[in-house]
Amino acid sequence: MTLILAIETSCDETSAAVIKDGHEILSNIVSTQVEFHKKYGGIVPEIAARKHIEVINPIIQEALDKAKTSFKKIDAVACTYGPGLVGSLLIGVCAAKAIAYATEKPLIGVNHLEGHIYANFLSPITYPLFPCICLMVSGGHTMIVYVKDHGEYEVIGRTRDDAVGEAFDKVARLLGLGYPGGPIIDKLAKEGNPKAIEFTRPMLNDGFDFSFSGIKTAVVNHVKRNPIPSSQFPAPDIAASFQQACVDVLVTKTLRAAEMKKVKTIALAGGVAANSLLREQLKKEAKELNVIIPSMSLCTDNAAMIGAAAYYRIKAGKSSELDLKPVANLSLS
Ligand code: KG4
Ligand code: ZN
């Protein structure tokens, strides 16, 4: 049995988890700071780092207690070391290094994006996950990754401007809906008509890269030309049509990538993988391909996914040195 204590602090969630044998979640505590950032309409890095410091120790203790284990009984300690906000990453990395040093257990630094992919190992699957095409969609990233095997990544498409989650957040702010925008637009879109406004689908038939800033600008221009009367607020048709444009581009390119790489499995990863239309449309259009999607709570940032990725690192005989440093722009491949 291998028990991993994992820590995730790359953005505005402080999370600690205990994972058994790479797939069983004994605990996964997530403390979100969303309330502190809401009034600024986005994450304020200095506030994020300070809030991580305040809660990191109690969150780690809570994760150990819930898993009915202790520092002594864990086999390794893992942490996200990038990409992310450097001040936020630093808190998790320092905590993990201190625990690894004091307990003399191995330290495993994990790439946050790799963690999102490995969230798919936390649900029971009956077929090999790799090779697969992974659509990685979050507030900071949008990419199509060919995952050949553990640790073998080829990024075949990425956004040239905004990440899709960022576009959801910006459109929600424009419509005065609040923060974070993704879940709010997802919910509101259920009451709207996705065909009401034909927003542009940039680069739909052109390679594997994306442009979401173009869709966001189309929404801005539409609202300028047709101001929303207060009687029609909060504009469900705009939310539904915007969401449909984003999902059409994501699904079309992901399926094309799966066809090109001749894979049988598509995996979703990242916060936007919680989007209900994306989940539904991808499953429907993938037809005979396997589509694997983490449960809602494992799509957004959490430490369980970092523990799952760390397990395969340990199995491959890899670990990090105690001088591990956060890398804000750490890449996947
Ligand atoms: O992966 P994540 O938790 O943090 C990053 O690493 O960025 O992703 C957060 C992003 C935010 O932009 C949020 O608006 C978006 O995921 N998101 C969603 C939904 N839930 C979260 N976007 C669309 N629909 C959702 N249901
Ligand atoms: Zn993330």
PDB file of N, CA and C and ligand atoms in Angstrom, residues 8 10-13 43 83 112-113 116 137-141 164-169 179-187 243 269-276 296 299-302 305, ligand 1:
ATOM      1  N   GLU A   8      -1.961  21.160  -2.988  1.00  0.00           N
ATOM      2  CA  GLU A   8      -2.176  21.978  -4.205  1.00  0.00           C
ATOM      3  C   GLU A   8      -2.489  23.419  -3.794  1.00  0.00           C
ATOM      4  N   SER A  10      -1.831  26.184  -6.379  1.00  0.00           N
ATOM      5  CA  SER A  10      -1.325  26.943  -7.535  1.00  0.00           C
ATOM      6  C   SER A  10      -2.089  28.229  -7.802  1.00  0.00           C
ATOM      7  N   CYS A  11      -3.328  28.309  -7.331  1.00  0.00           N
ATOM      8  CA  CYS A  11      -4.128  29.478  -7.673  1.00  0.00           C
ATOM      9  C   CYS A  11      -4.871  29.980  -6.429  1.00  0.00           C
ATOM     10  N   ASP A  12      -6.169  29.813  -6.361  1.00  0.00           N
ATOM     11  CA  ASP A  12      -6.914  30.356  -5.218  1.00  0.00           C
ATOM     12  C   ASP A  12      -7.618  29.274  -4.404  1.00  0.00           C
ATOM     13  N   GLU A  13      -7.203  28.016  -4.578  1.00  0.00           N
ATOM     14  CA  GLU A  13      -7.723  26.954  -3.726  1.00  0.00           C
ATOM     15  C   GLU A  13      -6.572  26.370  -2.915  1.00  0.00           C
ATOM     16  N   ILE A  43      -8.773  36.961  -9.644  1.00  0.00           N
ATOM     17  CA  ILE A  43      -7.888  36.629  -8.523  1.00  0.00           C
ATOM     18  C   ILE A  43      -6.818  37.702  -8.326  1.00  0.00           C
ATOM     19  N   PRO A  83       2.381  24.968 -13.421  1.00  0.00           N
ATOM     20  CA  PRO A  83       2.349  26.414 -13.521  1.00  0.00           C
ATOM     21  C   PRO A  83       1.325  27.004 -12.556  1.00  0.00           C
ATOM     22  N   HIS A 112       0.934  21.003 -12.409  1.00  0.00           N
ATOM     23  CA  HIS A 112      -0.507  21.170 -12.178  1.00  0.00           C
ATOM     24  C   HIS A 112      -1.351  20.598 -13.338  1.00  0.00           C
ATOM     25  N   LEU A 113      -0.878  20.816 -14.564  1.00  0.00           N
ATOM     26  CA  LEU A 113      -1.641  20.354 -15.739  1.00  0.00           C
ATOM     27  C   LEU A 113      -1.659  18.830 -15.799  1.00  0.00           C
ATOM     28  N   HIS A 116      -4.313  17.648 -13.521  1.00  0.00           N
ATOM     29  CA  HIS A 116      -5.655  17.663 -14.122  1.00  0.00           C
ATOM     30  C   HIS A 116      -5.884  16.407 -14.969  1.00  0.00           C
ATOM     31  N   VAL A 137      -8.931  22.107 -20.274  1.00  0.00           N
ATOM     32  CA  VAL A 137      -9.616  23.403 -20.335  1.00  0.00           C
ATOM     33  C   VAL A 137      -9.772  23.993 -18.936  1.00  0.00           C
ATOM     34  N   SER A 138      -9.075  25.113 -18.692  1.00  0.00           N
ATOM     35  CA  SER A 138      -9.175  25.705 -17.356  1.00  0.00           C
ATOM     36  C   SER A 138      -9.197  27.224 -17.471  1.00  0.00           C
ATOM     37  N   GLY A 139      -9.023  27.891 -16.326  1.00  0.00           N
ATOM     38  CA  GLY A 139      -9.008  29.347 -16.334  1.00  0.00           C
ATOM     39  C   GLY A 139      -7.708  29.895 -16.912  1.00  0.00           C
ATOM     40  N   GLY A 140      -6.666  29.070 -16.893  1.00  0.00           N
ATOM     41  CA  GLY A 140      -5.362  29.533 -17.357  1.00  0.00           C
ATOM     42  C   GLY A 140      -4.895  28.852 -18.637  1.00  0.00           C
ATOM     43  N   HIS A 141      -5.500  27.716 -18.979  1.00  0.00           N
ATOM     44  CA  HIS A 141      -5.011  26.943 -20.126  1.00  0.00           C
ATOM     45  C   HIS A 141      -6.143  26.377 -20.979  1.00  0.00           C
ATOM     46  N   VAL A 164     -10.193  29.255 -22.336  1.00  0.00           N
ATOM     47  CA  VAL A 164     -11.657  29.249 -22.437  1.00  0.00           C
ATOM     48  C   VAL A 164     -12.327  29.638 -21.111  1.00  0.00           C
ATOM     49  N   GLY A 165     -11.756  29.199 -19.981  1.00  0.00           N
ATOM     50  CA  GLY A 165     -12.338  29.569 -18.676  1.00  0.00           C
ATOM     51  C   GLY A 165     -12.252  31.073 -18.448  1.00  0.00           C
ATOM     52  N   GLU A 166     -11.137  31.641 -18.913  1.00  0.00           N
ATOM     53  CA  GLU A 166     -10.936  33.091 -18.812  1.00  0.00           C
ATOM     54  C   GLU A 166     -12.016  33.822 -19.624  1.00  0.00           C
ATOM     55  N   ALA A 167     -12.333  33.291 -20.815  1.00  0.00           N
ATOM     56  CA  ALA A 167     -13.378  33.902 -21.653  1.00  0.00           C
ATOM     57  C   ALA A 167     -14.738  33.813 -20.946  1.00  0.00           C
ATOM     58  N   PHE A 168     -15.027  32.677 -20.326  1.00  0.00           N
ATOM     59  CA  PHE A 168     -16.280  32.541 -19.551  1.00  0.00           C
ATOM     60  C   PHE A 168     -16.311  33.596 -18.436  1.00  0.00           C
ATOM     61  N   ASP A 169     -15.182  33.737 -17.737  1.00  0.00           N
ATOM     62  CA  ASP A 169     -15.126  34.684 -16.612  1.00  0.00           C
ATOM     63  C   ASP A 169     -15.299  36.126 -17.101  1.00  0.00           C
ATOM     64  N   TYR A 179     -18.539  36.297 -10.315  1.00  0.00           N
ATOM     65  CA  TYR A 179     -17.284  35.553 -10.479  1.00  0.00           C
ATOM     66  C   TYR A 179     -17.288  34.315  -9.574  1.00  0.00           C
ATOM     67  N   PRO A 180     -16.740  33.154  -9.982  1.00  0.00           N
ATOM     68  CA  PRO A 180     -16.227  32.858 -11.315  1.00  0.00           C
ATOM     69  C   PRO A 180     -17.368  32.647 -12.315  1.00  0.00           C
ATOM     70  N   GLY A 181     -17.131  33.067 -13.554  1.00  0.00           N
ATOM     71  CA  GLY A 181     -18.206  33.119 -14.538  1.00  0.00           C
ATOM     72  C   GLY A 181     -18.643  31.766 -15.082  1.00  0.00           C
ATOM     73  N   GLY A 182     -17.706  30.795 -15.162  1.00  0.00           N
ATOM     74  CA  GLY A 182     -18.030  29.512 -15.789  1.00  0.00           C
ATOM     75  C   GLY A 182     -19.297  28.865 -15.244  1.00  0.00           C
ATOM     76  N   PRO A 183     -19.338  28.579 -13.934  1.00  0.00           N
ATOM     77  CA  PRO A 183     -20.529  27.898 -13.395  1.00  0.00           C
ATOM     78  C   PRO A 183     -21.800  28.749 -13.529  1.00  0.00           C
ATOM     79  N   ILE A 184     -21.658  30.083 -13.458  1.00  0.00           N
ATOM     80  CA  ILE A 184     -22.837  30.959 -13.537  1.00  0.00           C
ATOM     81  C   ILE A 184     -23.409  30.917 -14.956  1.00  0.00           C
ATOM     82  N   ILE A 185     -22.520  31.007 -15.966  1.00  0.00           N
ATOM     83  CA  ILE A 185     -22.982  30.969 -17.365  1.00  0.00           C
ATOM     84  C   ILE A 185     -23.581  29.593 -17.678  1.00  0.00           C
ATOM     85  N   ASP A 186     -22.928  28.553 -17.185  1.00  0.00           N
ATOM     86  CA  ASP A 186     -23.417  27.184 -17.395  1.00  0.00           C
ATOM     87  C   ASP A 186     -24.873  27.057 -16.911  1.00  0.00           C
ATOM     88  N   LYS A 187     -25.127  27.570 -15.715  1.00  0.00           N
ATOM     89  CA  LYS A 187     -26.470  27.467 -15.119  1.00  0.00           C
ATOM     90  C   LYS A 187     -27.479  28.335 -15.878  1.00  0.00           C
ATOM     91  N   GLN A 243     -21.841  30.107 -24.846  1.00  0.00           N
ATOM     92  CA  GLN A 243     -21.390  28.778 -24.402  1.00  0.00           C
ATOM     93  C   GLN A 243     -21.391  27.793 -25.578  1.00  0.00           C
ATOM     94  N   ALA A 269     -10.176  17.418 -18.950  1.00  0.00           N
ATOM     95  CA  ALA A 269      -9.465  17.824 -17.732  1.00  0.00           C
ATOM     96  C   ALA A 269      -9.581  19.321 -17.524  1.00  0.00           C
ATOM     97  N   GLY A 270      -9.482  19.765 -16.266  1.00  0.00           N
ATOM     98  CA  GLY A 270      -9.501  21.198 -15.946  1.00  0.00           C
ATOM     99  C   GLY A 270     -10.880  21.686 -15.545  1.00  0.00           C
ATOM    100  N   GLY A 271     -10.893  22.899 -14.974  1.00  0.00           N
ATOM    101  CA  GLY A 271     -12.128  23.447 -14.405  1.00  0.00           C
ATOM    102  C   GLY A 271     -13.307  23.507 -15.369  1.00  0.00           C
ATOM    103  N   VAL A 272     -13.032  23.820 -16.641  1.00  0.00           N
ATOM    104  CA  VAL A 272     -14.127  23.955 -17.611  1.00  0.00           C
ATOM    105  C   VAL A 272     -14.705  22.582 -17.988  1.00  0.00           C
ATOM    106  N   ALA A 273     -13.983  21.505 -17.629  1.00  0.00           N
ATOM    107  CA  ALA A 273     -14.529  20.161 -17.852  1.00  0.00           C
ATOM    108  C   ALA A 273     -15.780  19.947 -17.006  1.00  0.00           C
ATOM    109  N   ALA A 274     -16.023  20.856 -16.057  1.00  0.00           N
ATOM    110  CA  ALA A 274     -17.265  20.772 -15.261  1.00  0.00           C
ATOM    111  C   ALA A 274     -18.461  21.301 -16.058  1.00  0.00           C
ATOM    112  N   ASN A 275     -18.210  21.902 -17.227  1.00  0.00           N
ATOM    113  CA  ASN A 275     -19.307  22.502 -17.996  1.00  0.00           C
ATOM    114  C   ASN A 275     -20.273  21.435 -18.516  1.00  0.00           C
ATOM    115  N   SER A 276     -21.538  21.607 -18.223  1.00  0.00           N
ATOM    116  CA  SER A 276     -22.488  20.541 -18.535  1.00  0.00           C
ATOM    117  C   SER A 276     -22.688  20.350 -20.039  1.00  0.00           C
ATOM    118  N   MET A 296     -17.471  16.150 -11.111  1.00  0.00           N
ATOM    119  CA  MET A 296     -17.463  17.625 -11.062  1.00  0.00           C
ATOM    120  C   MET A 296     -16.409  18.168 -10.097  1.00  0.00           C
ATOM    121  N   CYS A 299     -12.815  18.087 -11.265  1.00  0.00           N
ATOM    122  CA  CYS A 299     -12.434  18.885 -12.450  1.00  0.00           C
ATOM    123  C   CYS A 299     -11.725  20.156 -12.025  1.00  0.00           C
ATOM    124  N   THR A 300     -12.246  20.833 -11.009  1.00  0.00           N
ATOM    125  CA  THR A 300     -11.614  22.081 -10.557  1.00  0.00           C
ATOM    126  C   THR A 300     -10.429  21.735  -9.646  1.00  0.00           C
ATOM    127  N   ASP A 301      -9.639  22.758  -9.294  1.00  0.00           N
ATOM    128  CA  ASP A 301      -8.371  22.494  -8.602  1.00  0.00           C
ATOM    129  C   ASP A 301      -8.564  21.749  -7.281  1.00  0.00           C
ATOM    130  N   ASN A 302      -7.787  20.705  -7.099  1.00  0.00           N
ATOM    131  CA  ASN A 302      -7.857  19.894  -5.864  1.00  0.00           C
ATOM    132  C   ASN A 302      -6.546  19.127  -5.733  1.00  0.00           C
ATOM    133  N   MET A 305      -5.938  15.049  -7.311  1.00  0.00           N
ATOM    134  CA  MET A 305      -5.377  14.809  -8.654  1.00  0.00           C
ATOM    135  C   MET A 305      -3.842  14.891  -8.634  1.00  0.00           C
TER     136      MET A 305
HETATM  137  O1  KG4 B   1      -8.819  24.295 -13.311  1.00  0.00           O
HETATM  138  P1  KG4 B   1      -9.422  25.429 -12.540  1.00  0.00           P
HETATM  139  O2  KG4 B   1     -10.137  25.126 -11.258  1.00  0.00           O
HETATM  140  O3  KG4 B   1      -8.339  26.511 -12.207  1.00  0.00           O
HETATM  141  C1  KG4 B   1      -7.315  26.792 -13.115  1.00  0.00           C
HETATM  142  O4  KG4 B   1      -6.292  26.065 -13.084  1.00  0.00           O
HETATM  143  O5  KG4 B   1      -7.545  27.736 -13.927  1.00  0.00           O
HETATM  144  O6  KG4 B   1     -10.412  26.198 -13.557  1.00  0.00           O
HETATM  145  C2  KG4 B   1     -11.116  27.341 -13.190  1.00  0.00           C
HETATM  146  C3  KG4 B   1     -11.905  27.813 -14.414  1.00  0.00           C
HETATM  147  C4  KG4 B   1     -12.579  29.176 -14.187  1.00  0.00           C
HETATM  148  O7  KG4 B   1     -12.313  30.000 -15.316  1.00  0.00           O
HETATM  149  C5  KG4 B   1     -14.061  28.817 -14.106  1.00  0.00           C
HETATM  150  O8  KG4 B   1     -14.912  29.855 -14.566  1.00  0.00           O
HETATM  151  C6  KG4 B   1     -14.140  27.599 -15.001  1.00  0.00           C
HETATM  152  O9  KG4 B   1     -12.960  26.883 -14.709  1.00  0.00           O
HETATM  153  N1  KG4 B   1     -15.321  26.753 -14.726  1.00  0.00           N
HETATM  154  C7  KG4 B   1     -16.292  26.537 -15.638  1.00  0.00           C
HETATM  155  C8  KG4 B   1     -17.287  25.741 -14.984  1.00  0.00           C
HETATM  156  N2  KG4 B   1     -16.849  25.487 -13.698  1.00  0.00           N
HETATM  157  C9  KG4 B   1     -15.638  26.114 -13.572  1.00  0.00           C
HETATM  158  N3  KG4 B   1     -16.421  26.949 -16.904  1.00  0.00           N
HETATM  159  C10 KG4 B   1     -17.550  26.592 -17.577  1.00  0.00           C
HETATM  160  N4  KG4 B   1     -18.541  25.854 -17.004  1.00  0.00           N
HETATM  161  C11 KG4 B   1     -18.438  25.401 -15.739  1.00  0.00           C
HETATM  162  N5  KG4 B   1     -19.421  24.673 -15.195  1.00  0.00           N
END
